[in-house]
Amino acid sequence: MIDPRLDGCAVKRIAFTEGQISERVRQLGDDVTAAYPEGDLLVLGLLKGSFIFVSDLVRQVRRSLQVDFLVVSSYGAEKVSSGNVRLVYDPQAELRGRHILLVEDIIDSGRTLGRVIEVLGEREPASIEVCALLDKHHATHLTHPPRFVGFTAPNEFLVGYGLDHAENFRHLPYIASLE
Ligand code: IMP
Ligand code: MG
């Protein structure tokens, strides 16, 4: 397919269209709204991959909340997880006593999330749950399965809607797999 945003790179197929994503994000917003009847809710997006998902998701949640981000470094330009996870930016917000909703673009091995939950859990939040847009369902390292999942991801390398390959393609409004 020809899309000027791809700069000549071939896309194998579109895995999730813009319409499918927005419909599912709307439902996830309803689920999150229903899941937190009371208490202070802090939505924590894992940068950079979740930046579009967080911005769409929070606009579908009909309750008070705050938004912050954290930066974790894992993959670099590789297509496989190194398992080498670092907290590069730590959220400044107080976590104690608040409900934390961690928002992740895609769960692959689950190493990234496992490590982040470990670190944040020490700050005594009221709860920690995970909302992932995509789950590859081979997360064997996950002690804390995601409470909210948008889609089951095909076993392919995906780009778009925040997901990158070597920092490219994050701005695609759909999710595609690369050749
Ligand atoms: P995990 O630690 O193996 O679960 O890896 C999760 C992180 O790897 C995600 O936050 C993404 O940044 C990246 N990742 C995993 N699979 C893909 C993919 O198919 N496309 C783009 N990035 C991916
Ligand atoms: Mg990435």
XYZ file of N, CA, C and O and ligand atoms in Angstrom:
740
model
N 0.837 -1.195 0.000
C 0.000 0.000 0.000
C 0.878 1.254 0.000
O 1.978 1.248 0.522
N 0.373 2.326 -0.591
C 1.123 3.579 -0.683
C 0.573 4.570 0.348
O -0.580 4.948 0.297
N 1.417 4.954 1.295
C 1.052 5.973 2.263
C 2.280 6.859 2.406
O 3.349 6.366 2.769
N 2.174 8.161 2.116
C 3.358 9.028 2.160
C 4.012 9.069 3.545
O 5.204 9.356 3.668
N 3.252 8.724 4.592
C 3.810 8.723 5.950
C 4.834 7.608 6.141
O 5.624 7.627 7.069
N 4.796 6.602 5.258
C 5.671 5.426 5.420
C 7.032 5.623 4.778
O 7.928 4.803 4.967
N 7.184 6.673 3.966
C 8.470 6.989 3.358
C 9.061 5.783 2.621
O 10.229 5.424 2.805
N 8.239 5.123 1.829
C 8.730 4.040 0.985
C 8.804 2.686 1.655
O 9.021 1.669 1.006
N 8.615 2.654 2.977
C 8.681 1.375 3.697
C 7.388 0.604 3.475
O 6.294 1.148 3.573
N 7.521 -0.675 3.180
C 6.336 -1.475 2.864
C 5.642 -1.970 4.125
O 6.277 -2.441 5.057
N 4.338 -1.825 4.112
C 3.529 -2.343 5.201
C 2.917 -3.653 4.742
O 2.462 -3.774 3.609
N 2.968 -4.664 5.567
C 2.434 -5.968 5.179
C 0.914 -5.904 5.123
O 0.303 -6.251 4.138
N 0.338 -5.431 6.245
C -1.115 -5.283 6.262
C -1.506 -4.357 7.399
O -0.722 -4.129 8.323
N -2.705 -3.837 7.322
C -3.227 -3.037 8.420
C -3.872 -4.005 9.413
O -4.792 -4.746 9.055
N -3.363 -4.000 10.633
C -3.872 -4.922 11.655
C -5.143 -4.366 12.300
O -6.095 -5.107 12.533
N -5.135 -3.043 12.588
C -6.299 -2.397 13.191
C -6.481 -1.027 12.543
O -5.553 -0.229 12.512
N -7.684 -0.789 12.046
C -7.949 0.480 11.369
C -8.215 1.579 12.405
O -8.483 1.299 13.581
N -8.184 2.807 11.910
C -8.466 3.962 12.762
C -9.848 3.816 13.420
O -10.016 4.102 14.611
N -10.812 3.353 12.653
C -12.176 3.198 13.172
C -12.262 2.122 14.249
O -12.935 2.308 15.273
N -11.597 1.004 14.008
C -11.593 -0.077 15.007
C -10.955 0.396 16.302
O -11.433 0.084 17.393
N -9.865 1.150 16.186
C -9.166 1.625 17.384
C -10.052 2.589 18.166
O -10.212 2.453 19.380
N -10.668 3.535 17.471
C -11.436 4.540 18.223
C -12.653 3.913 18.897
O -13.007 4.282 20.026
N -13.266 2.929 18.246
C -14.408 2.241 18.850
C -13.971 1.489 20.115
O -14.627 1.549 21.156
N -12.832 0.806 20.020
C -12.348 0.024 21.167
C -11.898 0.942 22.305
O -12.125 0.629 23.482
N -11.277 2.057 21.973
C -10.821 2.987 23.011
C -12.027 3.591 23.747
O -11.997 3.781 24.966
N -13.100 3.823 22.996
C -14.318 4.335 23.626
C -14.844 3.328 24.668
O -15.215 3.692 25.784
N -14.836 2.038 24.290
C -15.283 0.994 25.227
C -14.362 0.895 26.440
O -14.824 0.722 27.573
N -13.053 1.012 26.197
C -12.102 0.955 27.317
C -12.348 2.122 28.277
O -12.259 1.962 29.495
N -12.672 3.282 27.722
C -12.982 4.447 28.557
C -14.193 4.168 29.444
O -14.202 4.522 30.633
N -15.200 3.510 28.879
C -16.382 3.122 29.669
C -15.981 2.153 30.779
O -16.437 2.267 31.915
N -15.124 1.182 30.440
C -14.698 0.170 31.419
C -13.921 0.819 32.566
O -14.116 0.478 33.734
N -13.040 1.746 32.215
C -12.245 2.423 33.250
C -13.165 3.267 34.130
O -13.049 3.265 35.365
N -14.088 3.976 33.514
C -15.034 4.802 34.276
C -15.783 3.947 35.294
O -15.899 4.305 36.473
N -16.258 2.780 34.841
C -17.052 1.899 35.717
C -16.200 1.252 36.803
O -16.693 0.944 37.887
N -14.915 1.057 36.525
C -14.054 0.316 37.458
C -13.612 1.151 38.656
O -13.169 0.603 39.663
N -13.708 2.476 38.544
C -13.230 3.342 39.632
C -14.355 4.241 40.134
O -14.418 5.422 39.794
N -15.275 3.668 40.927
C -16.405 4.482 41.402
C -15.966 5.595 42.354
O -16.638 6.615 42.478
N -14.866 5.391 43.061
C -14.421 6.435 43.986
C -12.902 6.433 44.120
O -12.238 5.497 43.658
N -12.373 7.485 44.725
C -10.927 7.574 44.971
C -10.225 8.402 43.920
O -10.775 8.747 42.881
N -8.977 8.702 44.247
C -8.135 9.556 43.426
C -7.475 8.690 42.351
O -6.814 7.708 42.681
N -7.688 9.022 41.085
C -7.154 8.190 39.988
C -6.045 8.925 39.236
O -6.245 10.023 38.727
N -4.881 8.279 39.189
C -3.755 8.828 38.433
C -3.467 7.910 37.254
O -3.125 6.738 37.432
N -3.637 8.444 36.049
C -3.330 7.692 34.840
C -1.863 7.935 34.503
O -1.440 9.075 34.323
N -1.092 6.867 34.463
C 0.356 6.976 34.225
C 0.684 6.320 32.890
O 0.641 5.092 32.763
N 1.036 7.123 31.914
C 1.373 6.582 30.605
C 2.843 6.251 30.485
O 3.688 7.034 30.906
N 3.146 5.109 29.925
C 4.545 4.756 29.645
C 4.938 5.354 28.305
O 4.426 4.958 27.256
N 5.861 6.305 28.357
C 6.331 6.950 27.129
C 7.408 6.107 26.465
O 8.092 5.356 27.147
N 7.606 6.210 25.143
C 6.799 7.123 24.359
C 5.570 6.439 23.770
O 4.640 7.101 23.331
N 5.591 5.118 23.732
C 4.604 4.366 22.958
C 3.144 4.641 23.274
O 2.293 4.483 22.419
N 2.850 5.074 24.523
C 1.437 5.227 24.896
C 0.894 6.631 24.668
O -0.253 6.899 25.020
N 1.698 7.535 24.068
C 1.266 8.943 24.086
C -0.052 9.201 23.365
O -0.873 9.985 23.816
N -0.286 8.514 22.265
C -1.545 8.730 21.542
C -2.696 8.017 22.252
O -3.784 8.572 22.430
N -2.427 6.797 22.683
C -3.443 6.012 23.383
C -3.911 6.731 24.648
O -5.118 6.850 24.893
N -2.975 7.244 25.459
C -3.358 7.955 26.679
C -4.241 9.146 26.351
O -5.283 9.356 26.974
N -3.843 9.904 25.340
C -4.606 11.128 25.050
C -6.011 10.798 24.551
O -6.965 11.501 24.881
N -6.159 9.724 23.798
C -7.499 9.321 23.362
C -8.287 8.698 24.508
O -9.477 8.976 24.683
N -7.608 7.855 25.301
C -8.307 7.134 26.375
C -8.867 8.077 27.437
O -10.036 7.956 27.823
N -8.048 9.011 27.923
C -8.519 9.857 29.035
C -9.721 10.717 28.628
O -10.550 11.052 29.465
N -9.824 10.994 27.325
C -10.984 11.778 26.878
C -12.263 10.951 26.833
O -13.344 11.484 26.594
N -12.129 9.637 27.050
C -13.303 8.765 27.096
C -13.640 8.329 28.517
O -14.540 7.512 28.725
N -12.897 8.858 29.502
C -13.155 8.492 30.897
C -13.954 9.617 31.547
O -13.509 10.764 31.562
N -15.127 9.285 32.072
C -16.007 10.299 32.626
C -15.983 10.295 34.156
O -16.945 9.904 34.809
N -14.836 10.695 34.699
C -14.647 10.904 36.143
C -13.410 11.782 36.275
O -12.696 12.010 35.313
N -13.158 12.267 37.477
C -11.971 13.087 37.672
C -10.728 12.202 37.639
O -10.773 11.032 38.048
N -9.642 12.732 37.117
C -8.376 11.997 37.113
C -7.233 12.968 36.878
O -7.450 14.122 36.508
N -6.027 12.496 37.136
C -4.832 13.242 36.755
C -4.000 12.380 35.810
O -4.177 11.158 35.774
N -3.139 13.035 35.045
C -2.315 12.321 34.076
C -0.842 12.638 34.321
O -0.478 13.799 34.539
N -0.016 11.620 34.324
C 1.436 11.822 34.341
C 2.035 10.727 33.463
O 1.315 9.843 32.979
N 3.311 10.811 33.252
C 3.984 9.844 32.385
C 5.229 9.325 33.063
O 5.755 9.948 33.992
N 5.691 8.178 32.600
C 7.027 7.746 32.987
C 7.730 7.220 31.749
O 7.089 6.830 30.774
N 9.034 7.262 31.796
C 9.829 6.834 30.660
C 10.669 5.643 31.065
O 11.415 5.696 32.044
N 10.502 4.591 30.311
C 11.245 3.367 30.542
C 11.983 3.063 29.255
O 11.438 3.202 28.169
N 13.224 2.693 29.382
C 13.988 2.361 28.200
C 14.133 0.846 28.136
O 14.543 0.218 29.100
N 13.725 0.238 26.985
C 13.929 -1.211 26.869
C 14.498 -1.639 25.528
O 15.595 -2.185 25.456
N 13.790 -1.339 24.422
C 14.141 -1.991 23.154
C 15.244 -1.350 22.326
O 15.899 -2.036 21.568
N 15.398 -0.032 22.356
C 16.266 0.629 21.393
C 15.728 0.416 19.997
O 14.530 0.435 19.785
N 16.581 0.172 19.053
C 16.155 0.003 17.664
C 15.929 -1.467 17.320
O 15.663 -1.810 16.182
N 16.015 -2.333 18.304
C 15.852 -3.763 18.035
C 14.379 -4.138 17.981
O 13.533 -3.457 18.516
N 14.107 -5.266 17.346
C 12.733 -5.755 17.290
C 12.455 -6.809 18.362
O 11.386 -7.375 18.413
N 13.443 -7.090 19.182
C 13.218 -8.053 20.268
C 13.590 -7.411 21.604
O 14.446 -6.540 21.675
N 12.933 -7.866 22.659
C 13.165 -7.301 23.984
C 14.516 -7.732 24.523
O 14.884 -8.893 24.446
N 15.252 -6.766 25.069
C 16.544 -7.082 25.661
C 16.384 -7.525 27.114
O 17.282 -8.102 27.692
N 15.208 -7.197 27.683
C 14.993 -7.488 29.100
C 15.729 -6.520 30.004
O 15.671 -6.595 31.219
N 16.369 -5.556 29.380
C 17.169 -4.580 30.101
C 16.338 -3.314 30.262
O 16.317 -2.466 29.383
N 15.627 -3.203 31.379
C 14.652 -2.130 31.556
C 15.170 -1.076 32.531
O 15.607 -1.406 33.616
N 15.136 0.191 32.113
C 15.582 1.289 32.967
C 14.499 2.334 33.097
O 13.839 2.666 32.121
N 14.312 2.896 34.328
C 13.401 4.024 34.533
C 14.177 5.299 34.238
O 15.053 5.687 34.997
N 13.850 5.922 33.120
C 14.598 7.091 32.682
C 13.970 8.379 33.197
O 14.647 9.317 33.581
N 12.637 8.425 33.201
C 11.930 9.541 33.840
C 10.941 8.959 34.832
O 10.150 8.081 34.498
N 11.015 9.437 36.048
C 10.213 8.942 37.147
C 9.085 9.961 37.390
O 9.356 11.147 37.488
N 7.834 9.514 37.482
C 6.760 10.501 37.693
C 6.939 11.234 39.005
O 7.315 10.654 40.018
N 6.690 12.528 38.971
C 6.882 13.372 40.156
C 5.679 13.300 41.090
O 5.760 13.670 42.251
N 4.555 12.828 40.565
C 3.315 12.823 41.348
C 3.430 11.887 42.551
O 4.090 10.859 42.496
N 2.775 12.285 43.630
C 2.671 11.443 44.828
C 1.763 10.255 44.501
O 0.673 10.423 43.975
N 2.209 9.044 44.802
C 1.418 7.856 44.464
C 0.673 7.279 45.666
O -0.311 6.561 45.505
N 1.131 7.607 46.850
C 0.571 7.000 48.050
C -0.943 7.234 48.155
O -1.395 8.370 48.037
N -1.690 6.134 48.335
C -3.131 6.238 48.544
C -3.952 6.495 47.294
O -5.171 6.605 47.368
N -3.305 6.594 46.129
C -4.060 6.871 44.903
C -4.175 5.617 44.054
O -3.310 4.750 44.088
N -5.251 5.534 43.287
C -5.368 4.457 42.311
C -4.488 4.802 41.113
O -4.591 5.903 40.562
N -3.618 3.860 40.729
C -2.724 4.082 39.597
C -3.185 3.226 38.429
O -3.337 2.004 38.571
N -3.411 3.845 37.303
C -3.707 3.101 36.080
C -2.535 3.297 35.125
O -2.335 4.380 34.564
N -1.748 2.241 34.982
C -0.582 2.276 34.094
C -1.048 2.006 32.673
O -1.705 0.991 32.415
N -0.703 2.877 31.760
C -1.151 2.706 30.380
C 0.047 2.382 29.495
O 1.020 3.141 29.430
N -0.059 1.241 28.824
C 1.041 0.712 28.019
C 0.539 0.499 26.589
O -0.632 0.148 26.382
N 1.402 0.717 25.618
C 0.986 0.505 24.231
C 0.794 -0.977 23.917
O -0.239 -1.400 23.434
N 1.830 -1.779 24.220
C 1.767 -3.194 23.865
C 2.553 -4.018 24.872
O 3.630 -3.600 25.305
N 1.995 -5.141 25.261
C 2.699 -6.058 26.149
C 3.241 -7.205 25.311
O 2.490 -7.894 24.625
N 4.560 -7.356 25.359
C 5.196 -8.443 24.627
C 5.668 -9.475 25.660
O 4.905 -10.362 26.048
N 6.887 -9.349 26.151
C 7.358 -10.289 27.184
C 6.789 -9.924 28.556
O 6.759 -10.758 29.454
N 6.353 -8.664 28.717
C 5.859 -8.200 30.005
C 6.961 -7.732 30.956
O 6.683 -7.324 32.073
N 8.202 -7.765 30.495
C 9.313 -7.377 31.363
C 9.224 -5.915 31.759
O 9.484 -5.554 32.899
N 8.874 -5.068 30.785
C 8.804 -3.631 31.041
C 7.815 -3.356 32.179
O 8.154 -2.707 33.173
N 6.609 -3.889 32.025
C 5.566 -3.655 33.016
C 5.904 -4.256 34.366
O 5.682 -3.635 35.404
N 6.429 -5.457 34.358
C 6.768 -6.144 35.601
C 7.710 -5.301 36.450
O 7.506 -5.127 37.657
N 8.693 -4.732 35.794
C 9.688 -3.911 36.481
C 9.061 -2.615 37.005
O 9.312 -2.195 38.128
N 8.246 -1.991 36.174
C 7.617 -0.721 36.557
C 6.671 -0.931 37.745
O 6.658 -0.138 38.697
N 5.911 -2.009 37.716
C 4.972 -2.287 38.808
C 5.716 -2.521 40.118
O 5.301 -2.064 41.173
N 6.853 -3.202 40.008
C 7.686 -3.449 41.176
C 8.132 -2.130 41.829
O 7.987 -1.936 43.032
N 8.618 -1.227 40.991
C 9.133 0.059 41.490
C 8.008 0.919 42.076
O 8.123 1.472 43.164
N 6.882 1.021 41.346
C 5.787 1.884 41.789
C 5.064 1.302 43.000
O 4.551 2.039 43.840
N 5.016 -0.012 43.072
C 4.338 -0.680 44.185
C 4.934 -0.321 45.536
O 4.230 -0.289 46.553
N 6.208 -0.019 45.541
C 6.895 0.347 46.786
C 6.424 1.685 47.335
O 6.654 2.005 48.491
N 5.738 2.472 46.501
C 5.284 3.803 46.951
C 3.877 3.774 47.536
O 3.244 4.814 47.693
N 3.380 2.569 47.809
C 2.107 2.365 48.514
C 0.888 3.056 47.891
O 0.159 3.773 48.564
N 0.664 2.837 46.583
C -0.581 3.334 46.000
C -1.767 2.518 46.523
O -1.574 1.411 47.040
N -2.987 3.056 46.376
C -4.186 2.312 46.788
C -4.345 1.067 45.926
O -4.772 0.016 46.405
N -4.022 1.196 44.633
C -4.077 0.051 43.722
C -3.221 0.352 42.502
O -2.960 1.522 42.207
N -2.778 -0.711 41.829
C -2.106 -0.541 40.534
C -2.761 -1.498 39.553
O -2.803 -2.702 39.786
N -3.306 -0.943 38.468
C -3.855 -1.772 37.398
C -3.209 -1.340 36.090
O -2.678 -0.239 35.979
N -3.294 -2.236 35.103
C -2.686 -1.966 33.806
C -3.755 -1.931 32.728
O -4.647 -2.781 32.694
N -3.657 -0.918 31.867
C -4.482 -0.853 30.667
C -3.532 -0.875 29.474
O -2.727 0.038 29.295
N -3.598 -1.951 28.685
C -2.732 -2.084 27.512
C -3.586 -2.066 26.257
O -4.608 -2.749 26.190
N -3.171 -1.290 25.276
C -3.924 -1.285 24.028
C -3.830 -2.650 23.355
O -4.818 -3.162 22.842
N -2.631 -3.227 23.378
C -2.396 -4.501 22.702
C -1.687 -5.470 23.642
O -0.845 -5.060 24.435
N -2.040 -6.733 23.512
C -1.370 -7.761 24.317
C -1.019 -8.914 23.394
O -1.893 -9.469 22.714
N 0.269 -9.246 23.344
C 0.695 -10.363 22.485
C 0.447 -11.713 23.151
O 0.621 -12.751 22.518
N 0.044 -11.667 24.410
C -0.293 -12.890 25.162
C 0.832 -13.908 25.189
O 0.572 -15.097 25.202
N 2.095 -13.449 25.169
C 3.117 -14.383 25.588
C 3.970 -13.804 26.708
O 5.169 -13.969 26.747
N 3.270 -13.105 27.610
C 3.955 -12.497 28.746
C 4.089 -13.508 29.871
O 3.205 -13.666 30.701
N 5.210 -14.180 29.875
C 5.431 -15.194 30.906
C 6.037 -14.572 32.160
O 6.073 -15.205 33.201
N 6.510 -13.330 32.040
C 7.151 -12.666 33.180
C 6.158 -11.854 34.005
O 6.541 -11.160 34.921
N 4.886 -11.918 33.647
C 3.905 -11.012 34.238
C 3.229 -11.607 35.472
O 2.476 -12.571 35.372
N 3.499 -11.001 36.641
C 2.814 -11.441 37.857
C 1.490 -10.687 37.998
O 0.638 -11.063 38.781
N 1.342 -9.625 37.230
C 0.215 -8.698 37.354
C -0.435 -8.551 35.974
O -0.081 -7.641 35.229
N -1.351 -9.426 35.601
C -1.926 -9.350 34.254
C -2.735 -8.066 34.049
O -3.286 -7.526 35.007
N -2.790 -7.542 32.828
C -3.506 -6.281 32.598
C -5.009 -6.432 32.852
O -5.613 -7.414 32.446
N -5.575 -5.472 33.548
C -7.014 -5.501 33.827
C -7.818 -5.108 32.586
O -8.905 -5.598 32.352
N -7.266 -4.187 31.798
C -7.941 -3.705 30.596
C -7.040 -3.948 29.383
O -5.885 -3.531 29.394
N -7.576 -4.597 28.361
C -6.803 -4.850 27.135
C -7.661 -4.468 25.932
O -8.831 -4.857 25.845
N -7.060 -3.700 25.023
C -7.785 -3.298 23.819
C -7.962 -4.451 22.846
O -9.072 -4.851 22.530
N -6.830 -4.971 22.377
C -6.859 -6.033 21.373
C -5.779 -7.066 21.672
O -4.735 -6.736 22.221
N -6.034 -8.283 21.233
C -4.979 -9.293 21.177
C -4.151 -8.985 19.937
O -4.692 -8.870 18.834
N -2.839 -8.843 20.138
C -1.968 -8.479 19.014
C -1.576 -9.724 18.233
O -1.286 -10.758 18.830
N -1.562 -9.629 16.913
C -1.017 -10.738 16.128
C 0.480 -10.857 16.394
O 1.108 -9.900 16.846
N 1.016 -12.010 16.133
C 2.433 -12.246 16.418
C 3.311 -11.686 15.300
O 3.982 -12.419 14.582
N 3.241 -10.352 15.160
C 3.985 -9.651 14.113
C 4.529 -8.380 14.742
O 4.051 -7.959 15.783
N 5.489 -7.738 14.094
C 5.990 -6.474 14.610
C 5.094 -5.353 14.118
O 4.921 -5.150 12.913
N 4.481 -4.627 15.080
C 3.465 -3.637 14.749
C 3.990 -2.217 14.891
O 4.830 -1.941 15.772
N 3.495 -1.341 14.045
C 3.826 0.082 14.150
C 2.552 0.911 14.006
O 1.552 0.437 13.474
N 2.640 2.162 14.471
C 1.531 3.095 14.333
C 0.772 3.293 15.633
O 0.923 2.517 16.575
N -0.014 4.376 15.699
C -0.793 4.723 16.889
C 0.114 4.714 18.136
O -0.241 4.161 19.160
N 1.305 5.277 17.981
C 2.261 5.370 19.087
C 3.399 4.366 18.997
O 4.494 4.613 19.492
N 3.153 3.220 18.374
C 4.187 2.180 18.273
C 5.194 2.533 17.188
O 4.825 2.959 16.091
N 6.455 2.298 17.503
C 7.513 2.687 16.568
C 8.352 1.513 16.119
O 8.379 0.455 16.745
N 9.067 1.755 15.023
C 10.257 0.956 14.733
C 11.382 1.944 14.541
O 11.344 2.772 13.626
N 12.385 1.901 15.440
C 13.492 2.855 15.428
C 12.975 4.292 15.353
O 13.472 5.119 14.589
N 11.944 4.580 16.156
C 11.347 5.921 16.306
C 10.508 6.369 15.117
O 9.971 7.483 15.130
N 10.360 5.534 14.105
C 9.513 5.909 12.979
C 8.096 5.338 13.150
O 7.891 4.392 13.897
N 7.171 5.941 12.415
C 5.793 5.440 12.242
C 4.875 5.621 13.449
O 3.752 5.128 13.441
N 5.318 6.332 14.489
C 4.445 6.515 15.649
C 3.168 7.270 15.277
O 2.143 7.132 15.935
N 3.257 8.101 14.249
C 2.153 9.013 13.925
C 1.100 8.399 13.003
O 0.137 9.073 12.646
N 1.248 7.147 12.620
C 0.209 6.530 11.784
C -1.089 6.456 12.589
O -1.067 6.028 13.737
N -2.222 6.816 11.995
C -3.485 6.742 12.746
C -4.036 5.320 12.857
O -4.996 5.083 13.578
N -3.418 4.374 12.141
C -3.819 2.965 12.207
C -2.635 2.143 12.723
O -1.528 2.677 12.908
N -2.852 0.869 12.969
C -1.772 -0.024 13.401
C -1.507 -1.026 12.290
O -2.435 -1.692 11.814
N -0.243 -1.093 11.860
C 0.116 -1.952 10.731
C 1.267 -2.850 11.109
O 2.008 -2.584 12.061
N 1.424 -3.958 10.374
C 2.609 -4.797 10.575
C 3.585 -4.546 9.443
O 3.185 -4.312 8.302
N 4.866 -4.582 9.771
C 5.904 -4.314 8.779
C 6.284 -5.599 8.034
O 6.215 -6.686 8.584
N 6.730 -5.432 6.796
C 7.242 -6.574 6.022
C 8.457 -7.179 6.710
O 9.299 -6.462 7.213
P 7.986 -6.157 26.786
O 8.803 -5.604 27.906
O 8.666 -7.296 26.087
O 6.563 -6.485 27.181
O 7.964 -5.026 25.675
C 7.045 -3.989 25.700
C 7.544 -2.791 24.909
O 8.247 -3.214 23.744
C 6.385 -1.954 24.421
O 6.105 -0.907 25.309
C 6.879 -1.442 23.077
O 7.570 -0.227 23.237
C 7.843 -2.499 22.602
N 7.201 -3.432 21.658
C 6.828 -4.712 21.876
N 6.284 -5.260 20.784
C 6.283 -4.293 19.842
C 5.827 -4.226 18.464
O 5.273 -5.181 17.862
N 6.005 -3.038 17.829
C 6.577 -1.954 18.435
N 7.014 -1.972 19.702
C 6.873 -3.134 20.400
Mg 9.156 1.126 21.484
